[in-house]
PDB file of N, CA, C and O in Angstrom:
ATOM      1  N   UNK A  22      11.836 -12.971  -4.619  1.00 56.00           N
ATOM      2  CA  UNK A  22      12.194 -13.712  -3.931  1.00 56.00           C
ATOM      3  C   UNK A  22      11.518 -15.279  -3.248  1.00 56.00           C
ATOM      4  O   UNK A  22      12.505 -16.048  -2.913  1.00 56.00           O
ATOM      5  N   UNK A  23      10.653 -15.265  -3.159  1.00 57.00           N
ATOM      6  CA  UNK A  23       9.860 -16.267  -2.921  1.00 57.00           C
ATOM      7  C   UNK A  23       9.390 -17.221  -3.670  1.00 57.00           C
ATOM      8  O   UNK A  23       8.710 -18.218  -3.401  1.00 57.00           O
ATOM      9  N   UNK A  24       9.291 -16.900  -4.930  1.00 64.00           N
ATOM     10  CA  UNK A  24       8.271 -17.378  -6.118  1.00 64.00           C
ATOM     11  C   UNK A  24       8.884 -18.892  -6.462  1.00 64.00           C
ATOM     12  O   UNK A  24      10.498 -18.472  -6.340  1.00 64.00           O
ATOM     13  N   UNK A  25       8.723 -20.117  -6.518  1.00 67.00           N
ATOM     14  CA  UNK A  25       9.220 -21.063  -7.158  1.00 67.00           C
ATOM     15  C   UNK A  25       9.652 -21.656  -6.015  1.00 67.00           C
ATOM     16  O   UNK A  25      10.735 -22.763  -6.210  1.00 67.00           O
ATOM     17  N   UNK A  26       9.495 -21.431  -4.404  1.00 69.00           N
ATOM     18  CA  UNK A  26      10.404 -22.014  -3.256  1.00 69.00           C
ATOM     19  C   UNK A  26       9.597 -23.207  -3.027  1.00 69.00           C
ATOM     20  O   UNK A  26       8.305 -23.007  -2.792  1.00 69.00           O
ATOM     21  N   UNK A  27      10.021 -24.216  -2.481  1.00 80.00           N
ATOM     22  CA  UNK A  27       9.384 -25.134  -1.500  1.00 80.00           C
ATOM     23  C   UNK A  27       8.863 -24.748  -0.475  1.00 80.00           C
ATOM     24  O   UNK A  27       9.367 -23.457   0.031  1.00 80.00           O
ATOM     25  N   UNK A  28       7.948 -24.948   0.306  1.00 81.00           N
ATOM     26  CA  UNK A  28       7.480 -24.498   1.528  1.00 81.00           C
ATOM     27  C   UNK A  28       8.465 -24.526   2.778  1.00 81.00           C
ATOM     28  O   UNK A  28       8.775 -23.479   3.508  1.00 81.00           O
ATOM     29  N   UNK A  29       9.428 -26.074   2.727  1.00 85.00           N
ATOM     30  CA  UNK A  29      10.429 -25.969   3.619  1.00 85.00           C
ATOM     31  C   UNK A  29      11.336 -24.824   3.315  1.00 85.00           C
ATOM     32  O   UNK A  29      11.965 -24.297   4.191  1.00 85.00           O
ATOM     33  N   UNK A  30      11.617 -24.634   2.168  1.00 85.00           N
ATOM     34  CA  UNK A  30      12.717 -23.554   1.623  1.00 85.00           C
ATOM     35  C   UNK A  30      12.392 -22.083   1.957  1.00 85.00           C
ATOM     36  O   UNK A  30      12.939 -21.727   2.465  1.00 85.00           O
ATOM     37  N   UNK A  31      10.948 -22.096   1.704  1.00 79.00           N
ATOM     38  CA  UNK A  31      10.567 -20.818   2.285  1.00 79.00           C
ATOM     39  C   UNK A  31      10.138 -20.516   3.669  1.00 79.00           C
ATOM     40  O   UNK A  31      10.824 -19.245   4.224  1.00 79.00           O
ATOM     41  N   UNK A  32      10.098 -21.474   4.308  1.00 80.00           N
ATOM     42  CA  UNK A  32      10.268 -21.470   6.025  1.00 80.00           C
ATOM     43  C   UNK A  32      11.746 -20.919   6.448  1.00 80.00           C
ATOM     44  O   UNK A  32      11.780 -20.310   7.383  1.00 80.00           O
ATOM     45  N   UNK A  33      12.680 -21.532   5.985  1.00 86.00           N
ATOM     46  CA  UNK A  33      13.725 -21.505   6.327  1.00 86.00           C
ATOM     47  C   UNK A  33      14.472 -19.945   6.023  1.00 86.00           C
ATOM     48  O   UNK A  33      14.911 -19.320   6.572  1.00 86.00           O
ATOM     49  N   UNK A  34      13.937 -19.358   4.814  1.00 81.00           N
ATOM     50  CA  UNK A  34      14.141 -18.211   4.646  1.00 81.00           C
ATOM     51  C   UNK A  34      13.523 -17.097   5.481  1.00 81.00           C
ATOM     52  O   UNK A  34      14.116 -15.966   5.667  1.00 81.00           O
ATOM     53  N   UNK A  35      12.197 -17.450   5.476  1.00 76.00           N
ATOM     54  CA  UNK A  35      11.218 -16.326   6.731  1.00 76.00           C
ATOM     55  C   UNK A  35      12.166 -16.174   7.660  1.00 76.00           C
ATOM     56  O   UNK A  35      12.139 -15.346   8.427  1.00 76.00           O
ATOM     57  N   UNK A  36      12.779 -17.585   8.221  1.00 78.00           N
ATOM     58  CA  UNK A  36      13.080 -17.478   9.504  1.00 78.00           C
ATOM     59  C   UNK A  36      14.620 -16.845   9.455  1.00 78.00           C
ATOM     60  O   UNK A  36      14.512 -15.991  10.511  1.00 78.00           O
ATOM     61  N   UNK A  37      15.383 -16.954   8.730  1.00 83.00           N
ATOM     62  CA  UNK A  37      16.511 -16.164   8.383  1.00 83.00           C
ATOM     63  C   UNK A  37      16.065 -14.903   8.228  1.00 83.00           C
ATOM     64  O   UNK A  37      17.049 -14.086   8.816  1.00 83.00           O
ATOM     65  N   UNK A  38      15.482 -14.130   7.648  1.00 79.00           N
ATOM     66  CA  UNK A  38      15.093 -12.596   7.575  1.00 79.00           C
ATOM     67  C   UNK A  38      14.481 -12.224   8.532  1.00 79.00           C
ATOM     68  O   UNK A  38      15.230 -11.309   8.967  1.00 79.00           O
ATOM     69  N   UNK A  39      13.652 -13.325   9.676  1.00 75.00           N
ATOM     70  CA  UNK A  39      13.306 -12.769  11.096  1.00 75.00           C
ATOM     71  C   UNK A  39      14.349 -12.571  11.819  1.00 75.00           C
ATOM     72  O   UNK A  39      14.718 -11.399  12.959  1.00 75.00           O
ATOM     73  N   UNK A  40      15.374 -13.420  12.187  1.00 78.00           N
ATOM     74  CA  UNK A  40      16.813 -13.425  12.647  1.00 78.00           C
ATOM     75  C   UNK A  40      17.226 -12.212  12.352  1.00 78.00           C
ATOM     76  O   UNK A  40      18.311 -11.360  13.083  1.00 78.00           O
ATOM     77  N   UNK A  41      17.493 -11.911  10.948  1.00 82.00           N
ATOM     78  CA  UNK A  41      18.488 -10.861  10.357  1.00 82.00           C
ATOM     79  C   UNK A  41      17.887  -9.389  10.908  1.00 82.00           C
ATOM     80  O   UNK A  41      18.485  -8.793  10.949  1.00 82.00           O
ATOM     81  N   UNK A  42      16.689  -9.083  10.484  1.00 77.00           N
ATOM     82  CA  UNK A  42      16.100  -7.968  11.140  1.00 77.00           C
ATOM     83  C   UNK A  42      15.188  -8.254  12.482  1.00 77.00           C
ATOM     84  O   UNK A  42      14.470  -7.298  12.804  1.00 77.00           O
ATOM     85  N   UNK A  43      15.882  -8.723  13.265  1.00 74.00           N
ATOM     86  CA  UNK A  43      15.733  -8.678  14.634  1.00 74.00           C
ATOM     87  C   UNK A  43      14.453  -9.210  15.187  1.00 74.00           C
ATOM     88  O   UNK A  43      13.796 -10.291  14.468  1.00 74.00           O
ATOM     89  N   UNK A  44      13.384  -8.247  15.857  1.00 77.00           N
ATOM     90  CA  UNK A  44      12.019  -8.899  16.354  1.00 77.00           C
ATOM     91  C   UNK A  44      10.844  -8.669  15.466  1.00 77.00           C
ATOM     92  O   UNK A  44      10.242  -9.579  15.587  1.00 77.00           O
ATOM     93  N   UNK A  45      10.855  -7.840  14.602  1.00 82.00           N
ATOM     94  CA  UNK A  45       9.660  -7.559  13.792  1.00 82.00           C
ATOM     95  C   UNK A  45      10.291  -7.498  12.235  1.00 82.00           C
ATOM     96  O   UNK A  45      11.107  -6.626  11.879  1.00 82.00           O
ATOM     97  N   UNK A  46       9.465  -8.061  11.412  1.00 82.00           N
ATOM     98  CA  UNK A  46       9.765  -8.275  10.143  1.00 82.00           C
ATOM     99  C   UNK A  46       8.293  -8.047   9.449  1.00 82.00           C
ATOM    100  O   UNK A  46       7.243  -8.372   9.829  1.00 82.00           O
ATOM    101  N   UNK A  47       8.316  -7.333   8.179  1.00 84.00           N
ATOM    102  CA  UNK A  47       6.719  -6.986   7.218  1.00 84.00           C
ATOM    103  C   UNK A  47       7.087  -7.681   6.361  1.00 84.00           C
ATOM    104  O   UNK A  47       8.233  -7.405   5.570  1.00 84.00           O
ATOM    105  N   UNK A  48       6.354  -8.855   5.704  1.00 80.00           N
ATOM    106  CA  UNK A  48       6.586  -9.297   4.474  1.00 80.00           C
ATOM    107  C   UNK A  48       5.322  -9.097   3.726  1.00 80.00           C
ATOM    108  O   UNK A  48       4.101  -9.386   4.329  1.00 80.00           O
ATOM    109  N   UNK A  49       5.359  -8.431   2.793  1.00 83.00           N
ATOM    110  CA  UNK A  49       3.763  -8.266   1.806  1.00 83.00           C
ATOM    111  C   UNK A  49       3.791  -9.361   0.754  1.00 83.00           C
ATOM    112  O   UNK A  49       4.734  -9.667   0.025  1.00 83.00           O
ATOM    113  N   UNK A  50       2.620 -10.322   0.725  1.00 76.00           N
ATOM    114  CA  UNK A  50       2.785 -11.264  -0.359  1.00 76.00           C
ATOM    115  C   UNK A  50       1.313 -10.907  -1.011  1.00 76.00           C
ATOM    116  O   UNK A  50       0.094 -10.726  -0.612  1.00 76.00           O
ATOM    117  N   UNK A  51       1.592 -10.465  -2.070  1.00 81.00           N
ATOM    118  CA  UNK A  51       0.466  -9.767  -3.132  1.00 81.00           C
ATOM    119  C   UNK A  51       0.271  -8.452  -2.640  1.00 81.00           C
ATOM    120  O   UNK A  51       1.222  -7.842  -2.374  1.00 81.00           O
ATOM    121  N   UNK A  52      -1.007  -8.233  -2.341  1.00 86.00           N
ATOM    122  CA  UNK A  52      -1.358  -6.801  -1.828  1.00 86.00           C
ATOM    123  C   UNK A  52      -1.537  -7.050   0.105  1.00 86.00           C
ATOM    124  O   UNK A  52      -1.940  -6.232   0.341  1.00 86.00           O
ATOM    125  N   UNK A  53      -1.627  -7.911   0.639  1.00 82.00           N
ATOM    126  CA  UNK A  53      -1.420  -8.288   1.780  1.00 82.00           C
ATOM    127  C   UNK A  53       0.017  -8.208   2.689  1.00 82.00           C
ATOM    128  O   UNK A  53       0.894  -9.176   2.440  1.00 82.00           O
ATOM    129  N   UNK A  54       0.106  -7.416   3.675  1.00 86.00           N
ATOM    130  CA  UNK A  54       1.192  -7.424   4.411  1.00 86.00           C
ATOM    131  C   UNK A  54       1.032  -8.175   5.485  1.00 86.00           C
ATOM    132  O   UNK A  54      -0.290  -8.609   6.149  1.00 86.00           O
ATOM    133  N   UNK A  55       2.040  -8.976   6.202  1.00 84.00           N
ATOM    134  CA  UNK A  55       2.230  -9.803   7.186  1.00 84.00           C
ATOM    135  C   UNK A  55       3.299  -9.227   8.311  1.00 84.00           C
ATOM    136  O   UNK A  55       4.228  -8.961   7.393  1.00 84.00           O
ATOM    137  N   UNK A  56       2.696  -9.482   9.100  1.00 85.00           N
ATOM    138  CA  UNK A  56       3.851  -8.755  10.425  1.00 85.00           C
ATOM    139  C   UNK A  56       4.087 -10.025  11.556  1.00 85.00           C
ATOM    140  O   UNK A  56       3.275 -10.867  11.654  1.00 85.00           O
ATOM    141  N   UNK A  57       5.698 -10.124  11.338  1.00 83.00           N
ATOM    142  CA  UNK A  57       6.010 -11.660  11.887  1.00 83.00           C
ATOM    143  C   UNK A  57       6.976 -10.716  13.238  1.00 83.00           C
ATOM    144  O   UNK A  57       7.734 -10.098  12.738  1.00 83.00           O
ATOM    145  N   UNK A  58       6.484 -11.566  14.115  1.00 85.00           N
ATOM    146  CA  UNK A  58       7.055 -10.832  15.508  1.00 85.00           C
ATOM    147  C   UNK A  58       7.713 -12.476  15.946  1.00 85.00           C
ATOM    148  O   UNK A  58       6.969 -13.404  16.034  1.00 85.00           O
ATOM    149  N   UNK A  59       8.919 -12.314  16.816  1.00 82.00           N
ATOM    150  CA  UNK A  59       9.245 -13.408  17.359  1.00 82.00           C
ATOM    151  C   UNK A  59       9.461 -12.790  18.763  1.00 82.00           C
ATOM    152  O   UNK A  59      10.042 -14.158  19.872  1.00 82.00           O
ATOM    153  N   UNK A  60       9.242 -11.919  19.599  1.00 87.00           N
ATOM    154  CA  UNK A  60       9.449 -11.603  20.873  1.00 87.00           C
ATOM    155  C   UNK A  60       8.099 -11.704  21.423  1.00 87.00           C
ATOM    156  O   UNK A  60       6.959 -11.014  21.164  1.00 87.00           O
ATOM    157  N   UNK A  61       8.163 -12.516  22.531  1.00 90.00           N
ATOM    158  CA  UNK A  61       6.990 -12.833  23.049  1.00 90.00           C
ATOM    159  C   UNK A  61       6.195 -11.455  23.871  1.00 90.00           C
ATOM    160  O   UNK A  61       5.201 -11.662  24.085  1.00 90.00           O
ATOM    161  N   UNK A  62       6.883 -10.506  24.393  1.00 92.00           N
ATOM    162  CA  UNK A  62       6.218  -9.492  24.909  1.00 92.00           C
ATOM    163  C   UNK A  62       5.328  -8.835  24.116  1.00 92.00           C
ATOM    164  O   UNK A  62       4.218  -8.222  24.235  1.00 92.00           O
ATOM    165  N   UNK A  63       5.859  -8.518  22.866  1.00 88.00           N
ATOM    166  CA  UNK A  63       5.472  -8.174  21.657  1.00 88.00           C
ATOM    167  C   UNK A  63       3.900  -8.863  21.101  1.00 88.00           C
ATOM    168  O   UNK A  63       2.689  -7.980  21.075  1.00 88.00           O
ATOM    169  N   UNK A  64       4.305 -10.161  21.259  1.00 88.00           N
ATOM    170  CA  UNK A  64       3.078 -10.906  20.776  1.00 88.00           C
ATOM    171  C   UNK A  64       1.966 -10.722  21.958  1.00 88.00           C
ATOM    172  O   UNK A  64       0.586 -10.569  21.515  1.00 88.00           O
ATOM    173  N   UNK A  65       2.370 -11.028  23.176  1.00 91.00           N
ATOM    174  CA  UNK A  65       1.215 -10.796  24.313  1.00 91.00           C
ATOM    175  C   UNK A  65       0.610  -9.304  24.422  1.00 91.00           C
ATOM    176  O   UNK A  65      -0.626  -9.119  24.558  1.00 91.00           O
ATOM    177  N   UNK A  66       1.453  -8.313  23.949  1.00 90.00           N
ATOM    178  CA  UNK A  66       0.940  -6.916  23.754  1.00 90.00           C
ATOM    179  C   UNK A  66      -0.127  -6.588  22.920  1.00 90.00           C
ATOM    180  O   UNK A  66      -1.260  -6.471  23.259  1.00 90.00           O
ATOM    181  N   UNK A  67       0.127  -7.603  21.745  1.00 86.00           N
ATOM    182  CA  UNK A  67      -1.026  -7.433  20.818  1.00 86.00           C
ATOM    183  C   UNK A  67      -2.133  -8.280  20.953  1.00 86.00           C
ATOM    184  O   UNK A  67      -3.372  -7.657  20.946  1.00 86.00           O
ATOM    185  N   UNK A  68      -1.774  -9.498  21.616  1.00 87.00           N
ATOM    186  CA  UNK A  68      -3.019 -10.355  21.670  1.00 87.00           C
ATOM    187  C   UNK A  68      -3.892  -9.852  22.819  1.00 87.00           C
ATOM    188  O   UNK A  68      -5.060 -10.156  22.732  1.00 87.00           O
ATOM    189  N   UNK A  69      -3.279  -9.301  23.809  1.00 90.00           N
ATOM    190  CA  UNK A  69      -4.342  -8.851  24.678  1.00 90.00           C
ATOM    191  C   UNK A  69      -4.838  -7.544  24.588  1.00 90.00           C
ATOM    192  O   UNK A  69      -5.727  -7.074  25.306  1.00 90.00           O
ATOM    193  N   UNK A  70      -4.517  -6.551  23.571  1.00 88.00           N
ATOM    194  CA  UNK A  70      -5.527  -5.374  23.129  1.00 88.00           C
ATOM    195  C   UNK A  70      -6.539  -5.448  22.489  1.00 88.00           C
ATOM    196  O   UNK A  70      -6.171  -6.366  21.124  1.00 88.00           O
ATOM    197  N   UNK A  71      -7.654  -5.620  22.747  1.00 82.00           N
ATOM    198  CA  UNK A  71      -9.038  -5.738  22.119  1.00 82.00           C
ATOM    199  C   UNK A  71      -9.199  -4.926  20.831  1.00 82.00           C
ATOM    200  O   UNK A  71      -9.490  -5.199  19.786  1.00 82.00           O
ATOM    201  N   UNK A  72      -8.673  -3.552  21.065  1.00 82.00           N
ATOM    202  CA  UNK A  72      -8.325  -2.796  19.810  1.00 82.00           C
ATOM    203  C   UNK A  72      -7.645  -3.194  18.852  1.00 82.00           C
ATOM    204  O   UNK A  72      -7.804  -2.745  17.671  1.00 82.00           O
ATOM    205  N   UNK A  73      -6.471  -4.102  18.829  1.00 77.00           N
ATOM    206  CA  UNK A  73      -5.692  -4.561  17.871  1.00 77.00           C
ATOM    207  C   UNK A  73      -5.974  -6.095  17.215  1.00 77.00           C
ATOM    208  O   UNK A  73      -5.685  -6.284  16.006  1.00 77.00           O
ATOM    209  N   UNK A  74      -7.262  -6.486  18.034  1.00 74.00           N
ATOM    210  CA  UNK A  74      -7.752  -8.080  17.284  1.00 74.00           C
ATOM    211  C   UNK A  74      -8.777  -7.481  16.656  1.00 74.00           C
ATOM    212  O   UNK A  74      -9.900  -7.116  17.529  1.00 74.00           O
ATOM    213  N   UNK A  75      -9.033  -7.368  15.659  1.00 70.00           N
ATOM    214  CA  UNK A  75     -10.070  -7.386  14.592  1.00 70.00           C
ATOM    215  C   UNK A  75     -10.097  -8.521  13.553  1.00 70.00           C
ATOM    216  O   UNK A  75      -8.964  -8.789  12.946  1.00 70.00           O
ATOM    217  N   UNK A  76     -11.245  -8.942  13.038  1.00 68.00           N
ATOM    218  CA  UNK A  76     -11.417  -9.883  12.184  1.00 68.00           C
ATOM    219  C   UNK A  76     -11.324  -9.114  10.488  1.00 68.00           C
ATOM    220  O   UNK A  76     -11.471  -7.644  10.563  1.00 68.00           O
ATOM    221  N   UNK A  77     -10.882  -9.596   9.466  1.00 69.00           N
ATOM    222  CA  UNK A  77     -10.545  -9.278   8.376  1.00 69.00           C
ATOM    223  C   UNK A  77     -11.886  -8.677   7.591  1.00 69.00           C
ATOM    224  O   UNK A  77     -12.825  -8.976   7.757  1.00 69.00           O
ATOM    225  N   UNK A  78     -11.658  -7.997   6.684  1.00 67.00           N
ATOM    226  CA  UNK A  78     -12.686  -7.322   5.937  1.00 67.00           C
ATOM    227  C   UNK A  78     -13.698  -8.409   5.214  1.00 67.00           C
ATOM    228  O   UNK A  78     -14.896  -8.153   5.140  1.00 67.00           O
ATOM    229  N   UNK A  79     -13.219  -9.852   5.030  1.00 71.00           N
ATOM    230  CA  UNK A  79     -13.785 -10.806   4.414  1.00 71.00           C
ATOM    231  C   UNK A  79     -15.251 -11.110   5.464  1.00 71.00           C
ATOM    232  O   UNK A  79     -15.655 -11.360   4.834  1.00 71.00           O
ATOM    233  N   UNK A  80     -14.818 -10.967   6.806  1.00 74.00           N
ATOM    234  CA  UNK A  80     -15.762 -11.521   7.836  1.00 74.00           C
ATOM    235  C   UNK A  80     -16.729 -10.406   7.567  1.00 74.00           C
ATOM    236  O   UNK A  80     -18.030 -10.917   8.063  1.00 74.00           O
ATOM    237  N   UNK A  81     -16.315  -8.997   7.564  1.00 74.00           N
ATOM    238  CA  UNK A  81     -17.596  -7.905   7.544  1.00 74.00           C
ATOM    239  C   UNK A  81     -18.165  -8.585   6.313  1.00 74.00           C
ATOM    240  O   UNK A  81     -19.551  -8.256   6.609  1.00 74.00           O
ATOM    241  N   UNK A  82     -17.955  -8.792   5.318  1.00 77.00           N
ATOM    242  CA  UNK A  82     -18.832  -8.939   3.987  1.00 77.00           C
ATOM    243  C   UNK A  82     -19.619 -10.335   4.255  1.00 77.00           C
ATOM    244  O   UNK A  82     -20.664 -10.316   4.163  1.00 77.00           O
ATOM    245  N   UNK A  83     -19.287 -11.146   4.876  1.00 78.00           N
ATOM    246  CA  UNK A  83     -19.762 -12.511   5.327  1.00 78.00           C
ATOM    247  C   UNK A  83     -20.908 -12.076   6.287  1.00 78.00           C
ATOM    248  O   UNK A  83     -22.093 -12.415   6.272  1.00 78.00           O
ATOM    249  N   UNK A  84     -20.561 -11.330   7.522  1.00 77.00           N
ATOM    250  CA  UNK A  84     -21.508 -10.865   8.508  1.00 77.00           C
ATOM    251  C   UNK A  84     -22.772 -10.194   7.849  1.00 77.00           C
ATOM    252  O   UNK A  84     -23.819 -10.506   8.056  1.00 77.00           O
ATOM    253  N   UNK A  85     -22.620  -9.357   6.511  1.00 78.00           N
ATOM    254  CA  UNK A  85     -23.387  -8.789   6.071  1.00 78.00           C
ATOM    255  C   UNK A  85     -24.766  -9.685   5.648  1.00 78.00           C
ATOM    256  O   UNK A  85     -25.822  -9.708   5.561  1.00 78.00           O
ATOM    257  N   UNK A  86     -23.987 -10.539   4.980  1.00 76.00           N
ATOM    258  CA  UNK A  86     -24.828 -11.469   3.974  1.00 76.00           C
ATOM    259  C   UNK A  86     -25.336 -12.507   5.076  1.00 76.00           C
ATOM    260  O   UNK A  86     -26.413 -12.866   5.081  1.00 76.00           O
ATOM    261  N   UNK A  87     -24.571 -13.190   6.116  1.00 78.00           N
ATOM    262  CA  UNK A  87     -25.415 -14.127   6.695  1.00 78.00           C
ATOM    263  C   UNK A  87     -25.467 -13.586   8.332  1.00 78.00           C
ATOM    264  O   UNK A  87     -25.945 -14.699   9.445  1.00 78.00           O
ATOM    265  N   UNK A  88     -25.311 -12.698   8.833  1.00 75.00           N
ATOM    266  CA  UNK A  88     -25.234 -12.144  10.078  1.00 75.00           C
ATOM    267  C   UNK A  88     -24.535 -12.434  11.158  1.00 75.00           C
ATOM    268  O   UNK A  88     -23.406 -13.618  10.797  1.00 75.00           O
ATOM    269  N   UNK A  89     -24.592 -12.343  12.390  1.00 75.00           N
ATOM    270  CA  UNK A  89     -23.658 -12.782  13.326  1.00 75.00           C
ATOM    271  C   UNK A  89     -23.961 -14.233  13.657  1.00 75.00           C
ATOM    272  O   UNK A  89     -25.188 -14.544  14.121  1.00 75.00           O
ATOM    273  N   UNK A  90     -23.037 -15.078  13.796  1.00 69.00           N
ATOM    274  CA  UNK A  90     -23.358 -16.490  14.384  1.00 69.00           C
ATOM    275  C   UNK A  90     -22.219 -16.833  14.213  1.00 69.00           C
ATOM    276  O   UNK A  90     -21.110 -16.689  14.275  1.00 69.00           O
ATOM    277  N   UNK A  91     -22.159 -18.406  14.075  1.00 64.00           N
ATOM    278  CA  UNK A  91     -21.312 -19.445  14.218  1.00 64.00           C
ATOM    279  C   UNK A  91     -19.865 -19.034  13.379  1.00 64.00           C
ATOM    280  O   UNK A  91     -18.824 -19.285  13.584  1.00 64.00           O
ATOM    281  N   UNK A  92     -20.391 -19.343  12.074  1.00 59.00           N
ATOM    282  CA  UNK A  92     -19.668 -18.965  11.011  1.00 59.00           C
ATOM    283  C   UNK A  92     -18.588 -17.317  11.139  1.00 59.00           C
ATOM    284  O   UNK A  92     -17.578 -17.008  10.592  1.00 59.00           O
ATOM    285  N   UNK A  93     -19.374 -16.583  11.540  1.00 56.00           N
ATOM    286  CA  UNK A  93     -18.666 -15.006  11.942  1.00 56.00           C
ATOM    287  C   UNK A  93     -18.585 -14.854  12.876  1.00 56.00           C
ATOM    288  O   UNK A  93     -17.988 -13.637  12.891  1.00 56.00           O
TER     289      UNK A  93
END
């Protein structure tokens, strides 16, 4: 569905999908799921909850290697 599309066409397609499926849309690119939200109350609830804000596994790998600091 997304392969071979320009960035502008891809963004238009994602925008259409978000409007078609209401407020929440899950898109998987490769093995990584992305949750797309358009309701500001939902976005605020997620961003204000410290339990839902966590760095990706890549950061944990780097943190073991570089320690806690400016990069991690």
